[in-house]
Tab-separated table of C-alpha atoms and ligand atoms in Angstrom:
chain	number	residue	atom	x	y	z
A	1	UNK	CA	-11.616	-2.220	10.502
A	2	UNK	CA	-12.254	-4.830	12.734
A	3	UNK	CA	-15.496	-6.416	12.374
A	4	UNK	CA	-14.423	-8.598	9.273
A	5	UNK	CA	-18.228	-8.942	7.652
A	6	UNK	CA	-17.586	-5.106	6.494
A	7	UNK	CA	-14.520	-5.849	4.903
A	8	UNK	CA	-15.151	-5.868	0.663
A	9	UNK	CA	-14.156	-9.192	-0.922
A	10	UNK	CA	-10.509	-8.534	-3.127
A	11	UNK	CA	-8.560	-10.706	-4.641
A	12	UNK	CA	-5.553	-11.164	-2.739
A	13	UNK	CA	-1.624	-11.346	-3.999
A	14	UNK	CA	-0.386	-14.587	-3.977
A	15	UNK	CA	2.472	-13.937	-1.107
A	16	UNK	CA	6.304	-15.191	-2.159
A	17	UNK	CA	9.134	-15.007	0.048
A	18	UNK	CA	9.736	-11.659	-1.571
A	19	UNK	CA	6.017	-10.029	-1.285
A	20	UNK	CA	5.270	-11.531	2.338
A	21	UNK	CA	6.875	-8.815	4.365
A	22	UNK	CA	5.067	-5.895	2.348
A	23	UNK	CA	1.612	-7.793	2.353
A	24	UNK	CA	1.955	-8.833	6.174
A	25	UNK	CA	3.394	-5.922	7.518
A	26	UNK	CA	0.013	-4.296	8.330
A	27	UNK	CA	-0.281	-7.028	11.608
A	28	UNK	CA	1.792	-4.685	13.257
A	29	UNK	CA	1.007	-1.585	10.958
A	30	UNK	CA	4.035	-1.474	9.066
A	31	UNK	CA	4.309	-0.543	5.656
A	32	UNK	CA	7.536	-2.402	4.445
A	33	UNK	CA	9.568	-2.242	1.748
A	34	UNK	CA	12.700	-3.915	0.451
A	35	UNK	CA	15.893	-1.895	0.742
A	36	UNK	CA	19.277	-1.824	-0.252
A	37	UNK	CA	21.853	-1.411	2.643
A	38	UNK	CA	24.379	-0.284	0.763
A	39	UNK	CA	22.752	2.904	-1.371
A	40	UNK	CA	19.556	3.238	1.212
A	41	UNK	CA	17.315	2.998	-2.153
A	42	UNK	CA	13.467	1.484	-1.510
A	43	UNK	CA	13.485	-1.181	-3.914
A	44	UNK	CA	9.427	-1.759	-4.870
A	45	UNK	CA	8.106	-3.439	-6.508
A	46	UNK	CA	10.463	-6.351	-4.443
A	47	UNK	CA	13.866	-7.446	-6.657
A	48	UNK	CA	16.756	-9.478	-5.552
A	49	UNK	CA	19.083	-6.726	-7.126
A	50	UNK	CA	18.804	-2.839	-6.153
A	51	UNK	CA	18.165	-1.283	-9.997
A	52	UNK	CA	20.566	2.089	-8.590
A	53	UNK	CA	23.166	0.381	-7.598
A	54	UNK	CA	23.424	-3.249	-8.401
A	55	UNK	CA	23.651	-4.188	-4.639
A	56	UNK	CA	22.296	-8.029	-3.772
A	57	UNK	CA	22.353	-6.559	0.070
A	58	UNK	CA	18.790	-6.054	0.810
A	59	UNK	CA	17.106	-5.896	4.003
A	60	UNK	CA	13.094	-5.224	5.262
A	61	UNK	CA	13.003	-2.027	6.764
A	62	UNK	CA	9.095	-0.061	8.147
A	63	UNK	CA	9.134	3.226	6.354
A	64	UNK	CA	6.621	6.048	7.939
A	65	UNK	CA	3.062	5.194	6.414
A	66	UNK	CA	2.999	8.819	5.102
A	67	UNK	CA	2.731	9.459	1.471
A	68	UNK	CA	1.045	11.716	-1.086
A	69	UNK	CA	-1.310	11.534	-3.338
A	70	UNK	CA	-0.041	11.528	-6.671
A	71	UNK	CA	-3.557	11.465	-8.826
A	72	UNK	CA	-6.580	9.184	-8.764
A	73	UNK	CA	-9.852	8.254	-10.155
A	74	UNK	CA	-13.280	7.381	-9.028
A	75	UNK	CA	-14.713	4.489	-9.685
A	76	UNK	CA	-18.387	4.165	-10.149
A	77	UNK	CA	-18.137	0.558	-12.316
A	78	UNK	CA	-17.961	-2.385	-10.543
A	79	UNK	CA	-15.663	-3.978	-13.014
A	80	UNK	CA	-15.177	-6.843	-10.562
A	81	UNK	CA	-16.228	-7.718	-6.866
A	82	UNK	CA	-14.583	-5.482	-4.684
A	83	UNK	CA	-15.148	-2.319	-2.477
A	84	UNK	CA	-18.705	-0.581	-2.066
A	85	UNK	CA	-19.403	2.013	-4.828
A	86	UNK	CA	-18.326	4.149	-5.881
A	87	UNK	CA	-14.725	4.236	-4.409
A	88	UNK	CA	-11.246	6.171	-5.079
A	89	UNK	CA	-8.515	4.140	-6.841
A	90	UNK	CA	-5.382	6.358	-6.073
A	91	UNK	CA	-2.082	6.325	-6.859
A	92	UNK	CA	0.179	7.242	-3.849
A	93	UNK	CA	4.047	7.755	-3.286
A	94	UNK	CA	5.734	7.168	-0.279
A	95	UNK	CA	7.377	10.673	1.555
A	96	UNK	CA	10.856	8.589	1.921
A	97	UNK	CA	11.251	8.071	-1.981
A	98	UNK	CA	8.625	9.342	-3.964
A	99	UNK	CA	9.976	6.891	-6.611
A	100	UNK	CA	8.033	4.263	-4.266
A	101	UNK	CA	4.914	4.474	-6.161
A	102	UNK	CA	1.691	2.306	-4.811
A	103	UNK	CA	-1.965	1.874	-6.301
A	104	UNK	CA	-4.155	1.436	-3.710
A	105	UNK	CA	-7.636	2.984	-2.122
A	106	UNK	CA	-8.146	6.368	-0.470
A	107	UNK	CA	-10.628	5.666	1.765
A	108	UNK	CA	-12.096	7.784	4.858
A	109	UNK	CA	-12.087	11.350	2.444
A	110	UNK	CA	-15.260	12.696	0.839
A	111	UNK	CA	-15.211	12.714	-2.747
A	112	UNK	CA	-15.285	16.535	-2.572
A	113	UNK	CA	-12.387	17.365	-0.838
A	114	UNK	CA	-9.988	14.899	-2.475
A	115	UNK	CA	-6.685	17.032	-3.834
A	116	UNK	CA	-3.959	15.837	-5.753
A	117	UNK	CA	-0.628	16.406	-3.154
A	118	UNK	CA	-2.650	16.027	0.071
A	119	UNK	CA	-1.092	14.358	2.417
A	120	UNK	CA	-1.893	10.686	3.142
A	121	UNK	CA	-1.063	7.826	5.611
A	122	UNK	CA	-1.385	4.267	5.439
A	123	UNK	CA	-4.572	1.932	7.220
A	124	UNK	CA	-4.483	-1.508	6.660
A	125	UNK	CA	-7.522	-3.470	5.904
A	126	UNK	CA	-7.341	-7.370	7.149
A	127	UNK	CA	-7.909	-10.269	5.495
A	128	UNK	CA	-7.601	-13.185	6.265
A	129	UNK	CA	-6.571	-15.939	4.536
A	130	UNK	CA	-5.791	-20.296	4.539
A	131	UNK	CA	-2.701	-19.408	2.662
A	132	UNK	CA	-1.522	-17.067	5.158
A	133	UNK	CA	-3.518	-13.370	6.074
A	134	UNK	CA	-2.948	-10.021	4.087
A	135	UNK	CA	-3.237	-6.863	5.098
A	136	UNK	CA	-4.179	-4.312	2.223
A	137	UNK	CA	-2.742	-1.073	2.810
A	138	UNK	CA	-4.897	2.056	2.103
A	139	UNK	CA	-4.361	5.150	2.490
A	140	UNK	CA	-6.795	8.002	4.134
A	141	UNK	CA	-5.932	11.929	4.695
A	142	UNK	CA	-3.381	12.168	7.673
A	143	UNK	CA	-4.961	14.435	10.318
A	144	UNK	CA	-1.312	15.447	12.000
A	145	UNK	CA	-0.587	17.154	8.158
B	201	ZN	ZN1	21.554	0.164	-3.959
């Protein structure tokens, strides 16, 4: 999206050293995760210790924006401001550690043709910000699947 007066109002994270790189990563379309360089394990959400093996020795790494669609509601309340109505609240996992669980938006996918297991891929949707931007990632159906 780039014409920002179409972007829905959200209530952004509050970024932390430890959050920035996953809530910034969408400026150059990276979803990014924590991850421990000595077991390869995602670590998410972020933790200064890997919870497989104990590690402190994380790094950032991209992972592929492809996940699947674990299950996922539609929302016809607006229980706050946010998206137009109604809209999909999904719960994805990533295909590099299914572990890596997000809650997020499908977007771009008519209600009707919405399966659980279809395979996804991250968009990001901008926002800017005084404290510092955000970029939301979403997920829509990945046409190359
Ligand atoms: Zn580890």
């Amino acid at each position: 999206m780039s014409d920002t007066a179409e972007v829905p109002f959200r209530i952004l994270p509050k970024l932390t050293d430890r959050n920035r790189e996953f809530w910034q990563g969408g400026e150059r379309g990276e979803l990014r995760f924590w991850r421990c360089q000595d077991c390869q394990y995602f670590v998410h959400p972020p933790s200064p210790i890997c919870p497989m093996c104990h590690s402190k020795n994380l790094a950032v790494e991209a992972v592929s924006g492809r996940a699947t669609l674990t299950t996922y509601s539609i929302n016809h309340q607006a229980w706050m401001p946010g998206p137009e109505l109604p809209y999909v609240v999904a719960i994805i996992e990533i295909v590099e550690q299914p572990s890596v669980r997000l809650t997020t938006n499908l977007v771009h996918c008519p209600h009707d043709e919405i399966r659980i297991g279809m395979r996804l891929r991250v968009t990001f949707e901008h926002h800017p910000d005084p404290e510092g931007d955000v970029w939301i990632p979403l997920f829509e159906p990945d046409p190359e699947a």
